Amino acid sequence: MNQHQALYEYLLRLGDNALILGQRLTEWIGHAPALEEELGSANVALDLIGQARGWLAYAGTVEGAGRDEDTLALQRDILDFRNVLLVEQPNGHYGDTIARQYLFDAFHYPLLEALHGSSDQHIAAIAAKSCKEAGYHRRRSAEWMIRLGDGTTESHTKLQRSVDTLWPYTGELFTTDEIDRALQSSGVAADLTAVQQAWDEEVARTLKTATLQRPAAGWMQSGGKQGRHSEQLGYILAEMQFLPRAYPDAHW
Amino acid sequence: MAACEPTRTYLRCVSANRPLLSFVSVIRSDFANARPNTDLMTHNIDVSLINCIIFRGEPSAVIPRIAGPSFMTGKTLMHTQPAHTEVEPRCSAEALAEREQAFQAKIDADIKIEPKDWMPQAYRQSLVRQISQHAHSEIVGMLPEGNWLTRAPSLRRKLILLAKVQDEAGHGLYLYSAAETLGASREALIEALHAGQAKYSSIFNYPTLTWADVGAIGWLVDGAALINQIPLCRCSYGPYARAMRRICKEESFHQRQGYEIMLTLCRGTAAQKRMAQDALNRWWWPSLMMFGPPDAESSHTQQSMRWKIKRHTNDALRQKFIDQSVSQADYLGLTPPDPELKWNEQTGHYDFGTIDWSEFWRVLKGEGPCNRERIEARRRAYDEGRWVREAALVFGAKQTRRAPGTD
Ligand SMILES: [Fe+2]
Ligand SMILES: [Fe+2]
């Protein structure tokens, strides 16, 4: 794999993570537990989908095949999606959504912070803007982790189960493959070991404050980054991509 | 007060040569660094900021209530009237008549009524009814368009629609807060809605079948709402008038984005144009009904006009909407589904066909295509979210106990 291909794949990973998680959050709109949470979820979704546009537009440029962010988002099939499995997991109840969000935000923020220093100027620029947003996201989801973890017995039990269920999807966030290696030596990609360290500390701190147990280390799911997804993603795409696929010659 | 007034930020795409035409209220970014307290539940909006909007310009008014997400503050909810009405002294019929006269004189002189001022009970009730119906409409109104959020045809459209639906949630929040200044509580109002005791705009009981419906709603429904609401910016009740000024600014963006969707469809493929015409066919008549029954049958109009809660009649506003929409439809190359629409030189208005008011009353009664679904969706969200709100409340109380220096 050459640098060019690796860069394209790397951008898809960044863009697809933001896109799929943003898409999941929009499912909540109109159905959130409180009005303030309608506003909060919408803000996070707006940020993430905005970031996805940036990453995917750049991916399209790098690919050089004339595909823009919409073509990449709305007319690519499941085998070519590169998001981690964590973000495609179903919304479940609000605790499931918060746990998924927090486990991702705790990774997203240090990742973007590292990419702020990328040798690729486009990446550095997108990361600079996104990083600020990811900081707000992490703060918000951490606050909710603590509120629900240290709230009522019911909320504690529910959230602990959410964390336990989602935990096996966190390993994939930090796995390094040839794409990362190809780009790390030139300073384009982030060093995931450092990101993992930041994640570990952050998550340990929040779980403790939230009076939650850190699940035992164990077997981890993986495959999303290489295009091997869970069954969930097919349904997300079927819904998200419906219009451009049903009317291929239309502009919207 | 200026420091806490959120301003709008225009969201721009990072990569793009195509700026969003949008109107996103990224309220958060404006004061993220100057957040006044940590009771916030989200990083984007704070009770006290809403209060600033609602109470702006009257720092002396001490409002004896928590407006906004009381479930976050760990304080007990009050379902009561504000203090000044609870202790309203009993007075003679004469004294009361005098007060009412003074009140009406104030209104006639265009002096705003503020929460701390005396007001007739009927004025208060009338406002609570109107403001809460309006708030419910904003919230239920999120559902038909929210239905297309996951299927928007481009990322740009998705962002714009998401921001729009988010605005509606914000409107709901402002309006519930305005109702709270009159002694109502958000929770009680919401529970009345879920129990089928409160009304909301019937227009949201119609389904969104195609993407063109999102365009038609923005163009016609937000357009009609805007015409209804602009006069409310001068409503005699201060907090409502101020909330409406903010809301109207956003509604005009909503209307523009809707019309732009329609324009794109009408300049698109035959299938897209068909979608657009079909949406107009379905939304036209219900939009005309948004202005309420004809003046002759409208029960609240006269008193409301005397109190300057309302400033134009239903029929006058409806005519204005028709005049404006016909030429807009024309520009799109679409035809409203009314063969009797005709320009009348003499009146300077469009004549139009008979509105089927039996449909209006039917839908109002609960027999519209989506009445059940809409209320059920709201009820489910509220019920399934109860444990979350409770947890936040309990956590808030724990925090208060833990904080040093409090009892
Ligand atoms: Fe609105
Ligand atoms: Fe609107």
Short mmCIF file of N, CA, C and O in Angstrom, two decimals, chain A residues 19 23 26-27 29-40 42-47 49-50 53-54 57 69-70 73-74 93-95 129 136-137 139-140 143-144 146-148 150-152 154-155 158 239-240 242-244 247 249-252, chain B residues 13-15 18 20 24 28 32 35 40-45 69 71-72 139 142-143 148-151 153-159 162-163 165-166 169-170 173 176 186 211 264-265 269 271-272 275 378 381 385 387-389 391-392 394-395 398 402:
data_model
loop_
_atom_site.label_atom_id
_atom_site.label_comp_id
_atom_site.label_asym_id
_atom_site.label_seq_id
_atom_site.Cartn_x
_atom_site.Cartn_y
_atom_site.Cartn_z
N LEU A 19 -19.33 10.44 10.81
CA LEU A 19 -20.60 10.36 10.08
C LEU A 19 -21.57 9.38 10.73
O LEU A 19 -22.74 9.71 10.96
N GLN A 23 -24.99 10.23 12.58
CA GLN A 23 -26.24 9.66 12.06
C GLN A 23 -27.02 8.99 13.18
O GLN A 23 -28.23 9.16 13.30
N THR A 26 -28.79 11.52 15.36
CA THR A 26 -29.99 12.16 14.79
C THR A 26 -31.24 11.30 15.02
O THR A 26 -32.34 11.82 15.02
N GLU A 27 -31.04 10.01 15.24
CA GLU A 27 -32.20 9.15 15.53
C GLU A 27 -32.90 9.57 16.83
O GLU A 27 -34.06 9.28 17.04
N ILE A 29 -33.44 12.66 17.83
CA ILE A 29 -34.08 13.98 17.79
C ILE A 29 -35.60 13.84 17.77
O ILE A 29 -36.16 13.16 16.93
N GLY A 30 -36.22 14.51 18.72
CA GLY A 30 -37.67 14.40 18.89
C GLY A 30 -38.03 13.36 19.94
O GLY A 30 -39.19 13.25 20.33
N HIS A 31 -37.06 12.59 20.41
CA HIS A 31 -37.35 11.49 21.32
C HIS A 31 -36.45 11.47 22.56
O HIS A 31 -36.39 10.48 23.28
N ALA A 32 -35.71 12.54 22.78
CA ALA A 32 -34.74 12.59 23.88
C ALA A 32 -35.46 12.72 25.23
O ALA A 32 -36.62 13.10 25.27
N PRO A 33 -34.76 12.39 26.33
CA PRO A 33 -35.42 12.40 27.64
C PRO A 33 -35.82 13.78 28.14
O PRO A 33 -36.62 13.88 29.06
N ALA A 34 -35.25 14.84 27.58
CA ALA A 34 -35.62 16.19 28.01
C ALA A 34 -35.31 17.15 26.87
O ALA A 34 -34.49 16.85 26.01
N LEU A 35 -35.96 18.28 26.91
CA LEU A 35 -35.74 19.28 25.85
C LEU A 35 -34.28 19.68 25.74
O LEU A 35 -33.74 19.84 24.65
N GLU A 36 -33.65 19.85 26.89
CA GLU A 36 -32.24 20.24 26.87
C GLU A 36 -31.38 19.21 26.16
O GLU A 36 -30.36 19.54 25.56
N GLU A 37 -31.80 17.95 26.26
CA GLU A 37 -31.04 16.89 25.61
C GLU A 37 -31.32 16.84 24.11
O GLU A 37 -30.49 16.34 23.34
N GLU A 38 -32.47 17.33 23.68
CA GLU A 38 -32.71 17.47 22.24
C GLU A 38 -31.65 18.43 21.69
O GLU A 38 -31.03 18.18 20.66
N LEU A 39 -31.49 19.54 22.40
CA LEU A 39 -30.53 20.55 21.95
C LEU A 39 -29.11 20.01 22.01
O LEU A 39 -28.32 20.19 21.09
N GLY A 40 -28.79 19.33 23.11
CA GLY A 40 -27.44 18.81 23.29
C GLY A 40 -27.08 17.76 22.27
O GLY A 40 -26.02 17.82 21.64
N ALA A 42 -28.44 17.28 19.39
CA ALA A 42 -28.39 17.89 18.06
C ALA A 42 -27.06 18.62 17.86
O ALA A 42 -26.46 18.55 16.78
N ASN A 43 -26.60 19.29 18.89
CA ASN A 43 -25.31 19.98 18.75
C ASN A 43 -24.17 19.03 18.45
O ASN A 43 -23.35 19.29 17.58
N VAL A 44 -24.14 17.92 19.17
CA VAL A 44 -23.06 16.96 18.95
C VAL A 44 -23.17 16.38 17.54
O VAL A 44 -22.18 16.26 16.81
N ALA A 45 -24.40 16.06 17.14
CA ALA A 45 -24.60 15.51 15.79
C ALA A 45 -24.19 16.52 14.72
O ALA A 45 -23.55 16.17 13.73
N LEU A 46 -24.55 17.79 14.94
CA LEU A 46 -24.16 18.83 13.98
C LEU A 46 -22.65 18.90 13.84
O LEU A 46 -22.10 18.96 12.74
N ASP A 47 -21.97 18.88 14.98
CA ASP A 47 -20.50 18.92 14.94
C ASP A 47 -19.94 17.73 14.18
O ASP A 47 -19.08 17.87 13.31
N ILE A 49 -21.31 15.58 12.03
CA ILE A 49 -21.61 15.49 10.60
C ILE A 49 -20.84 16.59 9.84
O ILE A 49 -20.35 16.38 8.73
N GLY A 50 -20.69 17.73 10.48
CA GLY A 50 -19.86 18.78 9.90
C GLY A 50 -18.42 18.31 9.73
O GLY A 50 -17.79 18.52 8.69
N ARG A 53 -18.08 15.88 6.86
CA ARG A 53 -18.02 16.55 5.55
C ARG A 53 -16.58 16.95 5.22
O ARG A 53 -16.12 16.79 4.10
N GLY A 54 -15.92 17.49 6.23
CA GLY A 54 -14.54 17.91 6.03
C GLY A 54 -13.63 16.75 5.66
O GLY A 54 -12.90 16.79 4.66
N ALA A 57 -14.68 15.14 2.21
CA ALA A 57 -14.36 16.00 1.06
C ALA A 57 -12.87 15.87 0.73
O ALA A 57 -12.48 15.74 -0.44
N GLU A 69 -17.93 14.61 -0.94
CA GLU A 69 -18.30 14.06 0.37
C GLU A 69 -19.66 13.36 0.34
O GLU A 69 -19.87 12.37 1.03
N ASP A 70 -20.57 13.90 -0.49
CA ASP A 70 -21.89 13.26 -0.54
C ASP A 70 -21.85 11.92 -1.25
O ASP A 70 -22.50 10.96 -0.82
N ALA A 73 -20.35 9.56 1.19
CA ALA A 73 -21.20 9.24 2.33
C ALA A 73 -22.42 8.44 1.91
O ALA A 73 -22.84 7.51 2.60
N LEU A 74 -22.99 8.79 0.78
CA LEU A 74 -24.33 8.31 0.46
C LEU A 74 -24.38 7.31 -0.68
O LEU A 74 -25.44 6.80 -1.03
N HIS A 93 -31.03 2.48 25.18
CA HIS A 93 -31.61 3.54 26.02
C HIS A 93 -30.59 4.66 26.17
O HIS A 93 -29.47 4.56 25.66
N TYR A 94 -30.99 5.72 26.89
CA TYR A 94 -30.12 6.89 26.91
C TYR A 94 -28.75 6.59 27.53
O TYR A 94 -27.74 7.15 27.12
N GLY A 95 -28.73 5.67 28.48
CA GLY A 95 -27.46 5.28 29.09
C GLY A 95 -26.54 4.60 28.08
O GLY A 95 -25.33 4.83 28.06
N LYS A 129 -10.06 22.49 14.32
CA LYS A 129 -11.45 22.91 14.55
C LYS A 129 -12.23 21.81 15.27
O LYS A 129 -12.94 22.08 16.24
N TYR A 136 -15.74 19.66 23.94
CA TYR A 136 -17.08 19.88 24.50
C TYR A 136 -17.84 18.58 24.60
O TYR A 136 -18.54 18.32 25.58
N HIS A 137 -17.72 17.76 23.56
CA HIS A 137 -18.45 16.49 23.56
C HIS A 137 -18.01 15.63 24.75
O HIS A 137 -18.83 15.04 25.44
N ARG A 139 -16.62 16.54 27.51
CA ARG A 139 -17.05 17.11 28.78
C ARG A 139 -18.52 16.79 29.05
O ARG A 139 -18.91 16.41 30.15
N ARG A 140 -19.32 16.94 28.02
CA ARG A 140 -20.75 16.69 28.18
C ARG A 140 -21.01 15.22 28.49
O ARG A 140 -21.75 14.88 29.42
N GLU A 143 -19.89 14.25 31.97
CA GLU A 143 -20.81 14.73 32.99
C GLU A 143 -22.03 13.81 33.11
O GLU A 143 -22.51 13.54 34.21
N TRP A 144 -22.49 13.34 31.96
CA TRP A 144 -23.63 12.42 32.00
C TRP A 144 -23.26 11.06 32.56
O TRP A 144 -24.05 10.43 33.26
N ILE A 146 -21.18 10.56 34.89
CA ILE A 146 -21.13 10.73 36.34
C ILE A 146 -22.53 10.86 36.93
O ILE A 146 -22.87 10.25 37.94
N ARG A 147 -23.36 11.65 36.25
CA ARG A 147 -24.74 11.83 36.70
C ARG A 147 -25.50 10.50 36.77
O ARG A 147 -26.17 10.21 37.75
N LEU A 148 -25.37 9.72 35.71
CA LEU A 148 -26.12 8.46 35.67
C LEU A 148 -25.47 7.41 36.55
O LEU A 148 -26.15 6.64 37.23
N ASP A 150 -23.64 7.89 39.25
CA ASP A 150 -23.79 8.26 40.66
C ASP A 150 -25.17 8.84 40.93
O ASP A 150 -25.36 9.61 41.86
N GLY A 151 -26.15 8.49 40.13
CA GLY A 151 -27.51 9.02 40.30
C GLY A 151 -28.34 8.11 41.18
O GLY A 151 -28.14 8.03 42.39
N THR A 152 -29.28 7.38 40.57
CA THR A 152 -30.12 6.45 41.33
C THR A 152 -29.57 5.03 41.17
O THR A 152 -28.70 4.79 40.33
N GLU A 154 -31.15 2.61 39.94
CA GLU A 154 -31.56 2.17 38.61
C GLU A 154 -30.60 2.69 37.53
O GLU A 154 -30.15 1.93 36.67
N SER A 155 -30.28 3.97 37.62
CA SER A 155 -29.42 4.54 36.58
C SER A 155 -28.01 3.94 36.67
O SER A 155 -27.36 3.69 35.66
N LYS A 158 -28.15 0.41 35.17
CA LYS A 158 -28.30 0.49 33.72
C LYS A 158 -26.99 0.90 33.05
O LYS A 158 -26.57 0.30 32.06
N GLU A 239 -31.01 3.30 5.28
CA GLU A 239 -31.83 4.47 5.58
C GLU A 239 -31.15 5.76 5.11
O GLU A 239 -31.75 6.58 4.42
N MET A 240 -29.90 5.88 5.46
CA MET A 240 -29.17 7.12 5.18
C MET A 240 -29.01 7.36 3.68
O MET A 240 -29.03 8.49 3.21
N PHE A 242 -30.90 6.15 1.16
CA PHE A 242 -32.09 5.86 0.36
C PHE A 242 -32.30 6.82 -0.82
O PHE A 242 -32.42 6.40 -1.97
N LEU A 243 -32.34 8.12 -0.55
CA LEU A 243 -32.72 9.05 -1.62
C LEU A 243 -31.72 9.08 -2.79
O LEU A 243 -32.13 8.91 -3.94
N PRO A 244 -30.44 9.28 -2.52
CA PRO A 244 -29.51 9.31 -3.66
C PRO A 244 -29.48 7.99 -4.45
O PRO A 244 -29.25 7.99 -5.65
N TYR A 247 -32.88 7.83 -6.53
CA TYR A 247 -32.94 8.83 -7.61
C TYR A 247 -31.52 9.21 -8.03
O TYR A 247 -31.07 10.32 -7.75
N ASP A 249 -30.05 10.19 -10.60
CA ASP A 249 -29.75 11.34 -11.46
C ASP A 249 -30.21 12.67 -10.87
O ASP A 249 -30.15 13.69 -11.53
N ALA A 250 -30.67 12.65 -9.62
CA ALA A 250 -31.22 13.89 -9.04
C ALA A 250 -30.18 14.66 -8.23
O ALA A 250 -29.25 14.09 -7.68
N HIS A 251 -30.35 15.96 -8.21
CA HIS A 251 -29.59 16.82 -7.28
C HIS A 251 -30.56 17.37 -6.26
O HIS A 251 -31.71 17.63 -6.57
N TRP A 252 -30.07 17.57 -5.07
CA TRP A 252 -30.98 17.93 -3.97
C TRP A 252 -30.65 19.27 -3.39
O TRP A 252 -31.07 19.65 -2.36
N CYS B 13 -19.10 25.00 6.53
CA CYS B 13 -18.46 23.72 6.31
C CYS B 13 -16.96 23.92 6.31
O CYS B 13 -16.45 24.87 5.76
N VAL B 14 -16.28 23.02 6.95
CA VAL B 14 -14.84 23.14 7.06
C VAL B 14 -14.16 23.13 5.72
O VAL B 14 -13.26 23.91 5.42
N SER B 15 -14.62 22.22 4.88
CA SER B 15 -13.86 21.99 3.67
C SER B 15 -14.30 22.95 2.59
O SER B 15 -13.69 23.10 1.59
N ARG B 18 -18.82 25.58 -0.41
CA ARG B 18 -20.24 25.85 -0.27
C ARG B 18 -20.60 26.17 1.16
O ARG B 18 -20.69 25.28 1.99
N LEU B 20 -22.83 26.86 4.30
CA LEU B 20 -24.21 26.54 4.66
C LEU B 20 -24.98 27.83 4.69
O LEU B 20 -24.54 28.79 5.26
N VAL B 24 -27.66 28.16 12.02
CA VAL B 24 -27.56 27.26 13.16
C VAL B 24 -27.34 28.02 14.45
O VAL B 24 -26.46 28.87 14.52
N ARG B 28 -23.82 27.52 22.06
CA ARG B 28 -22.73 27.10 22.92
C ARG B 28 -21.43 27.85 22.66
O ARG B 28 -20.78 28.32 23.58
N ALA B 32 -19.14 29.46 25.71
CA ALA B 32 -18.57 28.28 26.32
C ALA B 32 -17.51 28.66 27.34
O ALA B 32 -17.33 28.00 28.35
N ARG B 35 -19.13 30.34 30.94
CA ARG B 35 -20.34 29.71 31.45
C ARG B 35 -20.59 30.11 32.89
O ARG B 35 -19.71 30.00 33.73
N LEU B 40 -25.39 23.36 34.40
CA LEU B 40 -25.79 23.09 33.03
C LEU B 40 -25.85 21.61 32.79
O LEU B 40 -25.01 20.88 33.23
N MET B 41 -26.80 21.23 32.04
CA MET B 41 -26.80 19.84 31.66
C MET B 41 -26.12 19.63 30.35
O MET B 41 -25.61 18.58 30.08
N THR B 42 -26.13 20.56 29.51
CA THR B 42 -25.45 20.37 28.25
C THR B 42 -24.49 21.52 28.12
O THR B 42 -24.53 22.46 28.89
N HIS B 43 -23.62 21.42 27.16
CA HIS B 43 -22.68 22.51 27.02
C HIS B 43 -23.28 23.62 26.18
O HIS B 43 -22.61 24.52 25.76
N ASN B 44 -24.54 23.54 25.88
CA ASN B 44 -25.02 24.52 24.91
C ASN B 44 -26.02 25.52 25.43
O ASN B 44 -26.17 26.57 24.90
N ILE B 45 -26.69 25.20 26.47
CA ILE B 45 -27.73 26.14 26.83
C ILE B 45 -27.92 26.09 28.34
O ILE B 45 -27.72 25.08 28.97
N PRO B 69 -34.89 23.85 33.20
CA PRO B 69 -34.80 22.45 33.59
C PRO B 69 -34.63 22.28 35.08
O PRO B 69 -33.54 22.04 35.58
N PHE B 71 -35.31 19.98 36.79
CA PHE B 71 -34.88 18.66 37.23
C PHE B 71 -33.37 18.55 37.34
O PHE B 71 -32.85 17.61 37.88
N MET B 72 -32.67 19.55 36.81
CA MET B 72 -31.22 19.51 36.88
C MET B 72 -30.67 20.18 38.12
O MET B 72 -29.52 20.04 38.45
N ILE B 139 -42.73 21.60 19.91
CA ILE B 139 -42.15 20.31 20.28
C ILE B 139 -42.75 19.18 19.44
O ILE B 139 -42.02 18.34 18.89
N MET B 142 -41.46 19.03 15.93
CA MET B 142 -40.15 18.44 15.61
C MET B 142 -40.32 17.07 14.94
O MET B 142 -39.42 16.61 14.23
N LEU B 143 -41.45 16.42 15.20
CA LEU B 143 -41.58 15.02 14.77
C LEU B 143 -41.73 14.84 13.25
O LEU B 143 -41.01 14.02 12.67
N TRP B 148 -37.39 12.85 8.68
CA TRP B 148 -36.49 12.80 7.52
C TRP B 148 -35.03 13.06 7.86
O TRP B 148 -34.19 13.10 6.96
N LEU B 149 -34.74 13.24 9.14
CA LEU B 149 -33.36 13.55 9.50
C LEU B 149 -32.39 12.46 9.10
O LEU B 149 -31.29 12.72 8.61
N THR B 150 -32.79 11.22 9.30
CA THR B 150 -31.86 10.13 8.99
C THR B 150 -31.80 9.86 7.48
O THR B 150 -30.95 9.12 7.03
N ARG B 151 -32.71 10.47 6.72
CA ARG B 151 -32.76 10.20 5.28
C ARG B 151 -32.52 11.43 4.41
O ARG B 151 -32.83 11.41 3.22
N PRO B 153 -31.10 13.97 1.85
CA PRO B 153 -30.42 13.52 0.63
C PRO B 153 -28.98 13.98 0.47
O PRO B 153 -28.29 13.50 -0.43
N SER B 154 -28.50 14.89 1.28
CA SER B 154 -27.09 15.26 1.23
C SER B 154 -26.67 15.65 2.64
O SER B 154 -27.52 15.92 3.49
N LEU B 155 -25.37 15.71 2.87
CA LEU B 155 -24.91 16.06 4.21
C LEU B 155 -25.27 17.50 4.54
O LEU B 155 -25.63 17.83 5.67
N ARG B 156 -25.20 18.36 3.53
CA ARG B 156 -25.58 19.75 3.75
C ARG B 156 -27.04 19.86 4.15
O ARG B 156 -27.39 20.55 5.11
N ARG B 157 -27.91 19.17 3.44
CA ARG B 157 -29.34 19.20 3.79
C ARG B 157 -29.58 18.62 5.18
O ARG B 157 -30.44 19.06 5.92
N LYS B 158 -28.82 17.59 5.50
CA LYS B 158 -28.99 16.97 6.82
C LYS B 158 -28.64 17.99 7.92
O LYS B 158 -29.36 18.13 8.90
N LEU B 159 -27.54 18.70 7.73
CA LEU B 159 -27.13 19.68 8.73
C LEU B 159 -28.16 20.80 8.86
O LEU B 159 -28.50 21.22 9.96
N LEU B 162 -31.27 19.44 10.57
CA LEU B 162 -30.98 19.18 11.97
C LEU B 162 -30.96 20.48 12.76
O LEU B 162 -31.53 20.58 13.86
N ALA B 163 -30.33 21.50 12.19
CA ALA B 163 -30.27 22.79 12.87
C ALA B 163 -31.67 23.39 13.00
O ALA B 163 -32.00 24.02 14.00
N VAL B 165 -34.60 21.70 13.15
CA VAL B 165 -35.37 20.98 14.16
C VAL B 165 -34.85 21.34 15.56
O VAL B 165 -35.60 21.47 16.52
N GLN B 166 -33.56 21.56 15.64
CA GLN B 166 -32.98 21.99 16.92
C GLN B 166 -33.52 23.36 17.33
O GLN B 166 -33.83 23.59 18.50
N ALA B 169 -36.80 22.98 19.02
CA ALA B 169 -36.66 22.59 20.43
C ALA B 169 -36.33 23.82 21.27
O ALA B 169 -36.88 23.99 22.37
N GLY B 170 -35.47 24.67 20.75
CA GLY B 170 -35.13 25.91 21.45
C GLY B 170 -36.36 26.80 21.63
O GLY B 170 -36.57 27.37 22.70
N LEU B 173 -38.41 25.59 24.38
CA LEU B 173 -37.79 25.93 25.67
C LEU B 173 -38.06 27.39 26.05
O LEU B 173 -38.44 27.68 27.19
N TYR B 176 -41.89 27.61 26.98
CA TYR B 176 -42.22 27.06 28.30
C TYR B 176 -41.71 28.00 29.39
O TYR B 176 -42.35 28.20 30.41
N ARG B 186 -43.40 23.79 33.55
CA ARG B 186 -43.19 23.06 32.30
C ARG B 186 -43.70 21.63 32.41
O ARG B 186 -44.38 21.13 31.53
N TRP B 211 -39.41 13.57 0.69
CA TRP B 211 -38.48 14.64 1.05
C TRP B 211 -39.09 16.01 0.74
O TRP B 211 -38.82 17.00 1.43
N THR B 264 -35.17 23.77 -5.57
CA THR B 264 -34.25 22.77 -6.10
C THR B 264 -35.02 21.61 -6.72
O THR B 264 -34.66 21.12 -7.80
N LEU B 265 -36.09 21.19 -6.04
CA LEU B 265 -36.88 20.07 -6.57
C LEU B 265 -37.55 20.47 -7.88
O LEU B 265 -37.60 19.70 -8.84
N THR B 269 -35.45 16.80 -11.59
CA THR B 269 -36.00 15.80 -12.50
C THR B 269 -37.53 15.79 -12.42
O THR B 269 -38.12 16.39 -11.53
N ALA B 271 -39.37 13.37 -11.58
CA ALA B 271 -39.78 12.71 -10.33
C ALA B 271 -39.73 13.70 -9.17
O ALA B 271 -40.60 13.68 -8.28
N GLN B 272 -38.73 14.56 -9.16
CA GLN B 272 -38.62 15.54 -8.07
C GLN B 272 -39.75 16.56 -8.14
O GLN B 272 -40.32 16.96 -7.13
N MET B 275 -42.91 15.10 -6.86
CA MET B 275 -42.87 15.11 -5.40
C MET B 275 -43.27 16.47 -4.85
O MET B 275 -44.05 16.58 -3.89
N ARG B 378 -44.34 11.46 21.81
CA ARG B 378 -43.94 12.39 22.86
C ARG B 378 -44.04 11.73 24.24
O ARG B 378 -43.17 11.87 25.09
N ALA B 381 -41.22 9.22 24.74
CA ALA B 381 -39.94 9.87 25.02
C ALA B 381 -39.90 10.35 26.47
O ALA B 381 -38.89 10.19 27.17
N GLY B 385 -37.67 8.56 29.34
CA GLY B 385 -36.60 9.43 29.83
C GLY B 385 -36.70 9.73 31.32
O GLY B 385 -35.84 10.39 31.88
N TRP B 387 -36.29 7.95 34.03
CA TRP B 387 -35.18 7.50 34.89
C TRP B 387 -33.95 8.38 34.71
O TRP B 387 -33.18 8.60 35.65
N VAL B 388 -33.78 8.93 33.51
CA VAL B 388 -32.64 9.81 33.25
C VAL B 388 -32.81 11.12 34.02
O VAL B 388 -31.89 11.60 34.69
N ARG B 389 -34.01 11.69 33.93
CA ARG B 389 -34.26 12.95 34.63
C ARG B 389 -34.18 12.75 36.15
O ARG B 389 -33.64 13.58 36.87
N ALA B 391 -32.40 10.49 37.71
CA ALA B 391 -30.99 10.31 38.09
C ALA B 391 -30.30 11.66 38.18
O ALA B 391 -29.54 11.93 39.12
N ALA B 392 -30.60 12.54 37.23
CA ALA B 392 -29.97 13.86 37.24
C ALA B 392 -30.41 14.65 38.47
O ALA B 392 -29.60 15.35 39.09
N VAL B 394 -31.48 13.40 41.38
CA VAL B 394 -30.87 12.82 42.58
C VAL B 394 -29.40 13.19 42.66
O VAL B 394 -28.88 13.57 43.71
N PHE B 395 -28.72 13.13 41.52
CA PHE B 395 -27.30 13.50 41.52
C PHE B 395 -27.13 14.96 41.91
O PHE B 395 -26.24 15.30 42.70
N LYS B 398 -27.42 15.30 45.56
CA LYS B 398 -26.21 14.81 46.23
C LYS B 398 -25.11 15.87 46.18
O LYS B 398 -24.40 16.09 47.15
N ARG B 402 -23.11 17.68 49.14
CA ARG B 402 -21.67 17.52 49.26
C ARG B 402 -20.94 18.86 49.27
O ARG B 402 -19.84 18.96 49.79
#
